[in-house]
């Protein structure tokens, strides 16, 4: 018996394939492993000179630029640079940021502040300005005062490193009172050797979360079950910090050299 496909059925099948491919690209359904060896892709030197704890880098996919902040004071710098590390513009932070991310659902740059500052958002305007900052959730939406949040796009949740559960705390973006916890498997990594403030969300299946093991210069990857699924050695000389100065976005690990005030970007996927 031969199966017959009408033009309409064939069109429908093609649409399904295209839609599945798009969904996979958006949600990170691909289980491709990170690179076994990474090299510096580019770097960015901060233009303004205040503060020392650069805490996060976000990728604004709409404008195709990176945005970074210095933690510690709302007068410290927020700076924007392109994919090659060229400065675009600089301004004051306007909020005491810790984490920073782009939310494709809202089309806004968002982040968490220190302690009870909660969550805030803004958007970039034109080539050299920013909208007003909206502190839309003013409460303790994080485990610790200096927790640096990362955004899990697929699950629509803000993720933090939480040492009280030896793992991660995940706050629903729509309801910060809804919190889930994930214990991580530390059998292959010393919990005392990881950057104490920061976790990254990769968007890649089976490697969803990444920590910086600063004592050995490694990136450590975990899946949604809490299993360690990969480790990647960073190049010799990469700047390594016990807190802040680490971010993961746009398939790149960003490491900040506090003395030279330079973000170094290492391509992992």
mmCIF file of C-alpha atoms in Angstrom:
data_model
loop_
_atom_site.group_PDB
_atom_site.id
_atom_site.type_symbol
_atom_site.label_atom_id
_atom_site.label_comp_id
_atom_site.label_asym_id
_atom_site.label_seq_id
_atom_site.Cartn_x
_atom_site.Cartn_y
_atom_site.Cartn_z
ATOM 1 C CA UNK A 1 0.000 0.000 0.000
ATOM 2 C CA UNK A 2 1.428 3.352 -1.016
ATOM 3 C CA UNK A 3 0.868 6.427 1.053
ATOM 4 C CA UNK A 4 -0.183 9.520 -0.806
ATOM 5 C CA UNK A 5 0.623 13.017 0.387
ATOM 6 C CA UNK A 6 -1.386 15.941 -0.829
ATOM 7 C CA UNK A 7 0.330 19.307 -1.402
ATOM 8 C CA UNK A 8 -1.475 20.559 1.717
ATOM 9 C CA UNK A 9 -0.094 17.703 3.844
ATOM 10 C CA UNK A 10 3.403 18.286 2.505
ATOM 11 C CA UNK A 11 3.144 22.006 3.303
ATOM 12 C CA UNK A 12 1.937 21.199 6.807
ATOM 13 C CA UNK A 13 4.857 18.804 7.339
ATOM 14 C CA UNK A 14 7.368 21.422 6.230
ATOM 15 C CA UNK A 15 5.803 23.969 8.575
ATOM 16 C CA UNK A 16 6.089 21.528 11.484
ATOM 17 C CA UNK A 17 9.782 20.934 10.735
ATOM 18 C CA UNK A 18 10.517 24.653 10.497
ATOM 19 C CA UNK A 19 8.594 25.409 13.697
ATOM 20 C CA UNK A 20 10.376 22.643 15.605
ATOM 21 C CA UNK A 21 13.742 23.945 14.440
ATOM 22 C CA UNK A 22 12.842 27.454 15.560
ATOM 23 C CA UNK A 23 11.609 26.178 18.914
ATOM 24 C CA UNK A 24 14.793 24.199 19.403
ATOM 25 C CA UNK A 25 16.916 27.263 18.692
ATOM 26 C CA UNK A 26 14.895 29.382 21.114
ATOM 27 C CA UNK A 27 14.625 26.980 24.036
ATOM 28 C CA UNK A 28 17.988 25.291 23.750
ATOM 29 C CA UNK A 29 16.642 21.813 22.920
ATOM 30 C CA UNK A 30 19.935 20.936 21.253
ATOM 31 C CA UNK A 31 22.152 18.801 23.530
ATOM 32 C CA UNK A 32 25.420 19.784 21.867
ATOM 33 C CA UNK A 33 28.271 19.674 24.384
ATOM 34 C CA UNK A 34 30.391 22.760 25.129
ATOM 35 C CA UNK A 35 33.742 23.137 23.414
ATOM 36 C CA UNK A 36 36.501 20.982 24.881
ATOM 37 C CA UNK A 37 38.928 23.908 24.683
ATOM 38 C CA UNK A 38 38.057 27.586 24.682
ATOM 39 C CA UNK A 39 39.956 30.688 23.648
ATOM 40 C CA UNK A 40 39.352 34.391 24.119
ATOM 41 C CA UNK A 41 36.899 35.687 21.536
ATOM 42 C CA UNK A 42 37.196 39.405 22.291
ATOM 43 C CA UNK A 43 37.472 41.766 25.254
ATOM 44 C CA UNK A 44 35.990 45.043 26.415
ATOM 45 C CA UNK A 45 37.713 47.726 28.480
ATOM 46 C CA UNK A 46 35.429 49.730 30.740
ATOM 47 C CA UNK A 47 35.430 53.435 29.856
ATOM 48 C CA UNK A 48 34.266 54.887 33.169
ATOM 49 C CA UNK A 49 36.406 54.449 36.266
ATOM 50 C CA UNK A 50 34.168 54.011 39.310
ATOM 51 C CA UNK A 51 33.678 50.773 41.260
ATOM 52 C CA UNK A 52 35.519 47.486 40.925
ATOM 53 C CA UNK A 53 32.946 44.676 41.023
ATOM 54 C CA UNK A 54 31.635 44.277 37.493
ATOM 55 C CA UNK A 55 28.866 41.787 38.172
ATOM 56 C CA UNK A 56 27.032 40.896 34.956
ATOM 57 C CA UNK A 57 26.868 41.084 31.183
ATOM 58 C CA UNK A 58 23.586 40.888 29.252
ATOM 59 C CA UNK A 59 23.048 40.401 25.518
ATOM 60 C CA UNK A 60 20.300 42.561 24.009
ATOM 61 C CA UNK A 61 19.392 40.450 20.990
ATOM 62 C CA UNK A 62 17.090 43.127 19.616
ATOM 63 C CA UNK A 63 19.833 45.738 19.309
ATOM 64 C CA UNK A 64 22.682 43.198 19.160
ATOM 65 C CA UNK A 65 24.760 44.802 21.884
ATOM 66 C CA UNK A 66 26.062 43.791 25.285
ATOM 67 C CA UNK A 67 25.231 45.700 28.464
ATOM 68 C CA UNK A 68 27.309 45.513 31.634
ATOM 69 C CA UNK A 69 27.086 46.992 35.126
ATOM 70 C CA UNK A 70 29.322 47.603 38.125
ATOM 71 C CA UNK A 71 27.743 46.431 41.391
ATOM 72 C CA UNK A 72 27.786 48.466 44.575
ATOM 73 C CA UNK A 73 26.152 51.819 43.892
ATOM 74 C CA UNK A 74 23.547 53.311 41.569
ATOM 75 C CA UNK A 75 26.093 55.945 40.512
ATOM 76 C CA UNK A 76 28.530 53.304 39.268
ATOM 77 C CA UNK A 77 28.791 52.668 35.494
ATOM 78 C CA UNK A 78 26.461 50.939 33.097
ATOM 79 C CA UNK A 79 28.161 50.500 29.728
ATOM 80 C CA UNK A 80 27.082 49.215 26.313
ATOM 81 C CA UNK A 81 29.422 47.595 23.777
ATOM 82 C CA UNK A 82 29.125 45.694 20.502
ATOM 83 C CA UNK A 83 29.970 42.072 19.646
ATOM 84 C CA UNK A 84 33.583 43.032 18.871
ATOM 85 C CA UNK A 85 34.154 44.866 22.141
ATOM 86 C CA UNK A 86 33.764 48.402 20.795
ATOM 87 C CA UNK A 87 32.262 50.915 23.220
ATOM 88 C CA UNK A 88 28.781 52.168 22.253
ATOM 89 C CA UNK A 89 27.821 54.398 25.189
ATOM 90 C CA UNK A 90 28.119 54.787 28.936
ATOM 91 C CA UNK A 91 25.825 56.086 31.674
ATOM 92 C CA UNK A 92 25.244 55.703 35.409
ATOM 93 C CA UNK A 93 23.760 52.415 36.621
ATOM 94 C CA UNK A 94 20.675 54.147 38.028
ATOM 95 C CA UNK A 95 20.072 51.146 40.322
ATOM 96 C CA UNK A 96 22.266 49.048 42.604
ATOM 97 C CA UNK A 97 22.426 46.093 40.209
ATOM 98 C CA UNK A 98 23.731 42.601 40.796
ATOM 99 C CA UNK A 99 22.365 40.406 37.966
ATOM 100 C CA UNK A 100 21.372 41.619 34.502
ATOM 101 C CA UNK A 101 19.620 39.793 31.632
ATOM 102 C CA UNK A 102 17.444 40.287 28.542
ATOM 103 C CA UNK A 103 13.885 38.993 28.777
ATOM 104 C CA UNK A 104 12.575 38.143 25.260
ATOM 105 C CA UNK A 105 9.000 37.939 26.564
ATOM 106 C CA UNK A 106 8.942 41.541 27.795
ATOM 107 C CA UNK A 107 11.527 42.828 25.313
ATOM 108 C CA UNK A 108 13.270 44.527 28.244
ATOM 109 C CA UNK A 109 16.604 44.341 29.969
ATOM 110 C CA UNK A 110 15.992 43.226 33.537
ATOM 111 C CA UNK A 111 18.012 42.434 36.616
ATOM 112 C CA UNK A 112 18.137 42.031 40.350
ATOM 113 C CA UNK A 113 19.499 44.510 42.833
ATOM 114 C CA UNK A 114 21.211 44.239 46.198
ATOM 115 C CA UNK A 115 19.227 42.682 49.032
ATOM 116 C CA UNK A 116 15.658 43.958 49.114
ATOM 117 C CA UNK A 117 16.055 46.175 46.043
ATOM 118 C CA UNK A 118 14.287 43.439 44.086
ATOM 119 C CA UNK A 119 13.951 43.399 40.313
ATOM 120 C CA UNK A 120 14.097 46.281 37.837
ATOM 121 C CA UNK A 121 13.851 46.764 34.080
ATOM 122 C CA UNK A 122 14.688 49.231 31.316
ATOM 123 C CA UNK A 123 15.224 49.369 27.575
ATOM 124 C CA UNK A 124 17.859 50.925 25.362
ATOM 125 C CA UNK A 125 16.801 53.905 23.282
ATOM 126 C CA UNK A 126 18.562 54.782 20.074
ATOM 127 C CA UNK A 127 22.332 54.548 20.013
ATOM 128 C CA UNK A 128 23.177 56.385 23.203
ATOM 129 C CA UNK A 129 20.394 56.457 25.764
ATOM 130 C CA UNK A 130 18.333 54.335 28.140
ATOM 131 C CA UNK A 131 14.727 54.445 29.299
ATOM 132 C CA UNK A 132 13.767 55.166 32.896
ATOM 133 C CA UNK A 133 14.416 52.262 35.261
ATOM 134 C CA UNK A 134 11.283 50.570 36.581
ATOM 135 C CA UNK A 135 11.759 48.878 39.966
ATOM 136 C CA UNK A 136 8.811 46.557 39.322
ATOM 137 C CA UNK A 137 9.389 44.118 42.218
ATOM 138 C CA UNK A 138 10.764 45.763 45.352
ATOM 139 C CA UNK A 139 11.358 42.865 47.742
ATOM 140 C CA UNK A 140 13.982 40.235 48.619
ATOM 141 C CA UNK A 141 13.772 38.167 45.411
ATOM 142 C CA UNK A 142 17.046 36.336 46.004
ATOM 143 C CA UNK A 143 18.830 34.185 48.600
ATOM 144 C CA UNK A 144 21.589 36.623 49.679
ATOM 145 C CA UNK A 145 22.346 40.342 49.610
ATOM 146 C CA UNK A 146 24.895 39.983 46.796
ATOM 147 C CA UNK A 147 23.261 37.163 44.792
ATOM 148 C CA UNK A 148 23.760 37.676 41.049
ATOM 149 C CA UNK A 149 20.723 36.403 39.170
ATOM 150 C CA UNK A 150 20.619 34.811 35.712
ATOM 151 C CA UNK A 151 17.526 34.322 33.574
ATOM 152 C CA UNK A 152 16.370 30.868 32.482
ATOM 153 C CA UNK A 153 14.446 31.714 29.302
ATOM 154 C CA UNK A 154 12.942 28.258 28.764
ATOM 155 C CA UNK A 155 11.447 28.068 32.273
ATOM 156 C CA UNK A 156 10.880 31.819 32.717
ATOM 157 C CA UNK A 157 12.600 31.936 36.062
ATOM 158 C CA UNK A 158 15.436 33.825 37.733
ATOM 159 C CA UNK A 159 18.168 31.493 38.981
ATOM 160 C CA UNK A 160 20.600 32.069 41.850
ATOM 161 C CA UNK A 161 23.359 30.113 43.535
ATOM 162 C CA UNK A 162 22.081 29.180 47.010
ATOM 163 C CA UNK A 163 24.554 27.624 49.464
ATOM 164 C CA UNK A 164 21.804 26.876 52.017
ATOM 165 C CA UNK A 165 20.584 24.104 49.706
ATOM 166 C CA UNK A 166 24.001 23.288 48.187
ATOM 167 C CA UNK A 167 22.564 24.243 44.827
ATOM 168 C CA UNK A 168 20.238 26.654 43.086
ATOM 169 C CA UNK A 169 17.186 28.709 43.996
ATOM 170 C CA UNK A 170 14.806 29.418 41.092
ATOM 171 C CA UNK A 171 12.257 32.230 41.393
ATOM 172 C CA UNK A 172 9.321 32.358 38.958
ATOM 173 C CA UNK A 173 9.504 35.589 36.957
ATOM 174 C CA UNK A 174 5.720 36.138 37.193
ATOM 175 C CA UNK A 175 5.552 35.417 40.918
ATOM 176 C CA UNK A 176 8.680 35.910 43.027
ATOM 177 C CA UNK A 177 7.005 34.071 45.926
ATOM 178 C CA UNK A 178 7.075 30.857 43.883
ATOM 179 C CA UNK A 179 10.492 29.325 44.486
ATOM 180 C CA UNK A 180 11.968 25.958 43.537
ATOM 181 C CA UNK A 181 15.265 24.534 44.725
ATOM 182 C CA UNK A 182 17.740 22.252 42.979
ATOM 183 C CA UNK A 183 20.479 20.387 44.835
ATOM 184 C CA UNK A 184 23.632 20.030 42.760
ATOM 185 C CA UNK A 185 25.920 16.992 42.671
ATOM 186 C CA UNK A 186 29.238 18.068 44.227
ATOM 187 C CA UNK A 187 30.934 14.676 44.013
ATOM 188 C CA UNK A 188 33.322 15.929 41.309
ATOM 189 C CA UNK A 189 33.685 19.563 42.417
ATOM 190 C CA UNK A 190 34.471 21.232 45.737
ATOM 191 C CA UNK A 191 31.549 23.538 46.576
ATOM 192 C CA UNK A 192 34.025 25.802 48.366
ATOM 193 C CA UNK A 193 35.944 26.451 45.155
ATOM 194 C CA UNK A 194 33.184 28.069 43.071
ATOM 195 C CA UNK A 195 32.470 31.760 42.597
ATOM 196 C CA UNK A 196 30.182 32.518 45.545
ATOM 197 C CA UNK A 197 27.801 35.024 43.943
ATOM 198 C CA UNK A 198 27.113 33.920 40.410
ATOM 199 C CA UNK A 199 25.490 31.240 38.262
ATOM 200 C CA UNK A 200 24.951 31.344 34.516
ATOM 201 C CA UNK A 201 22.102 29.972 32.371
ATOM 202 C CA UNK A 202 23.328 28.628 29.036
ATOM 203 C CA UNK A 203 20.142 27.769 27.116
ATOM 204 C CA UNK A 204 21.662 24.406 26.110
ATOM 205 C CA UNK A 205 19.924 21.150 26.986
ATOM 206 C CA UNK A 206 21.761 18.965 29.505
ATOM 207 C CA UNK A 207 24.153 21.870 30.268
ATOM 208 C CA UNK A 208 21.602 24.403 31.493
ATOM 209 C CA UNK A 209 23.564 25.887 34.418
ATOM 210 C CA UNK A 210 27.203 26.875 34.721
ATOM 211 C CA UNK A 211 29.419 27.840 37.645
ATOM 212 C CA UNK A 212 32.965 29.161 37.761
ATOM 213 C CA UNK A 213 35.432 26.997 39.689
ATOM 214 C CA UNK A 214 37.855 29.832 40.260
ATOM 215 C CA UNK A 215 40.499 27.828 42.152
ATOM 216 C CA UNK A 216 41.154 25.561 39.130
ATOM 217 C CA UNK A 217 40.082 27.862 36.296
ATOM 218 C CA UNK A 218 37.200 25.714 35.086
ATOM 219 C CA UNK A 219 33.608 26.142 33.990
ATOM 220 C CA UNK A 220 31.376 23.493 35.582
ATOM 221 C CA UNK A 221 28.075 22.592 33.877
ATOM 222 C CA UNK A 222 24.967 21.026 35.431
ATOM 223 C CA UNK A 223 21.663 19.805 33.996
ATOM 224 C CA UNK A 224 18.139 20.300 35.319
ATOM 225 C CA UNK A 225 18.472 17.188 37.491
ATOM 226 C CA UNK A 226 21.483 18.686 39.279
ATOM 227 C CA UNK A 227 23.994 16.310 37.689
ATOM 228 C CA UNK A 228 27.393 17.622 36.659
ATOM 229 C CA UNK A 229 27.535 17.064 32.911
ATOM 230 C CA UNK A 230 30.750 18.770 31.771
ATOM 231 C CA UNK A 231 33.761 20.806 32.821
ATOM 232 C CA UNK A 232 35.743 23.095 30.553
ATOM 233 C CA UNK A 233 39.260 24.293 31.286
ATOM 234 C CA UNK A 234 39.792 28.010 30.794
ATOM 235 C CA UNK A 235 43.014 29.302 29.196
ATOM 236 C CA UNK A 236 46.003 30.059 31.391
ATOM 237 C CA UNK A 237 45.949 33.682 32.477
ATOM 238 C CA UNK A 238 42.156 34.027 32.421
ATOM 239 C CA UNK A 239 41.095 36.339 35.280
ATOM 240 C CA UNK A 240 39.402 34.340 38.048
ATOM 241 C CA UNK A 241 37.455 35.814 40.946
ATOM 242 C CA UNK A 242 35.929 34.398 44.124
ATOM 243 C CA UNK A 243 32.899 36.672 43.781
ATOM 244 C CA UNK A 244 31.306 38.783 41.018
ATOM 245 C CA UNK A 245 33.412 39.288 37.839
ATOM 246 C CA UNK A 246 31.812 36.304 36.074
ATOM 247 C CA UNK A 247 28.879 36.126 33.675
ATOM 248 C CA UNK A 248 27.598 33.742 31.004
ATOM 249 C CA UNK A 249 25.597 35.013 28.048
ATOM 250 C CA UNK A 250 25.356 34.583 24.267
ATOM 251 C CA UNK A 251 27.333 31.289 24.433
ATOM 252 C CA UNK A 252 30.255 33.071 26.069
ATOM 253 C CA UNK A 253 31.810 33.080 29.507
ATOM 254 C CA UNK A 254 32.759 36.609 30.557
ATOM 255 C CA UNK A 255 35.547 36.999 33.129
ATOM 256 C CA UNK A 256 36.438 40.404 34.523
ATOM 257 C CA UNK A 257 39.918 41.569 35.427
ATOM 258 C CA UNK A 258 39.377 44.019 38.290
ATOM 259 C CA UNK A 259 42.842 45.591 38.034
ATOM 260 C CA UNK A 260 42.763 46.341 34.288
ATOM 261 C CA UNK A 261 38.944 46.818 34.217
ATOM 262 C CA UNK A 262 38.592 44.487 31.225
ATOM 263 C CA UNK A 263 35.868 41.917 30.470
ATOM 264 C CA UNK A 264 37.354 38.931 28.642
ATOM 265 C CA UNK A 265 34.874 36.889 26.550
ATOM 266 C CA UNK A 266 35.526 33.163 25.927
ATOM 267 C CA UNK A 267 33.357 31.396 23.320
ATOM 268 C CA UNK A 268 32.040 28.091 24.686
ATOM 269 C CA UNK A 269 29.506 27.132 21.965
#
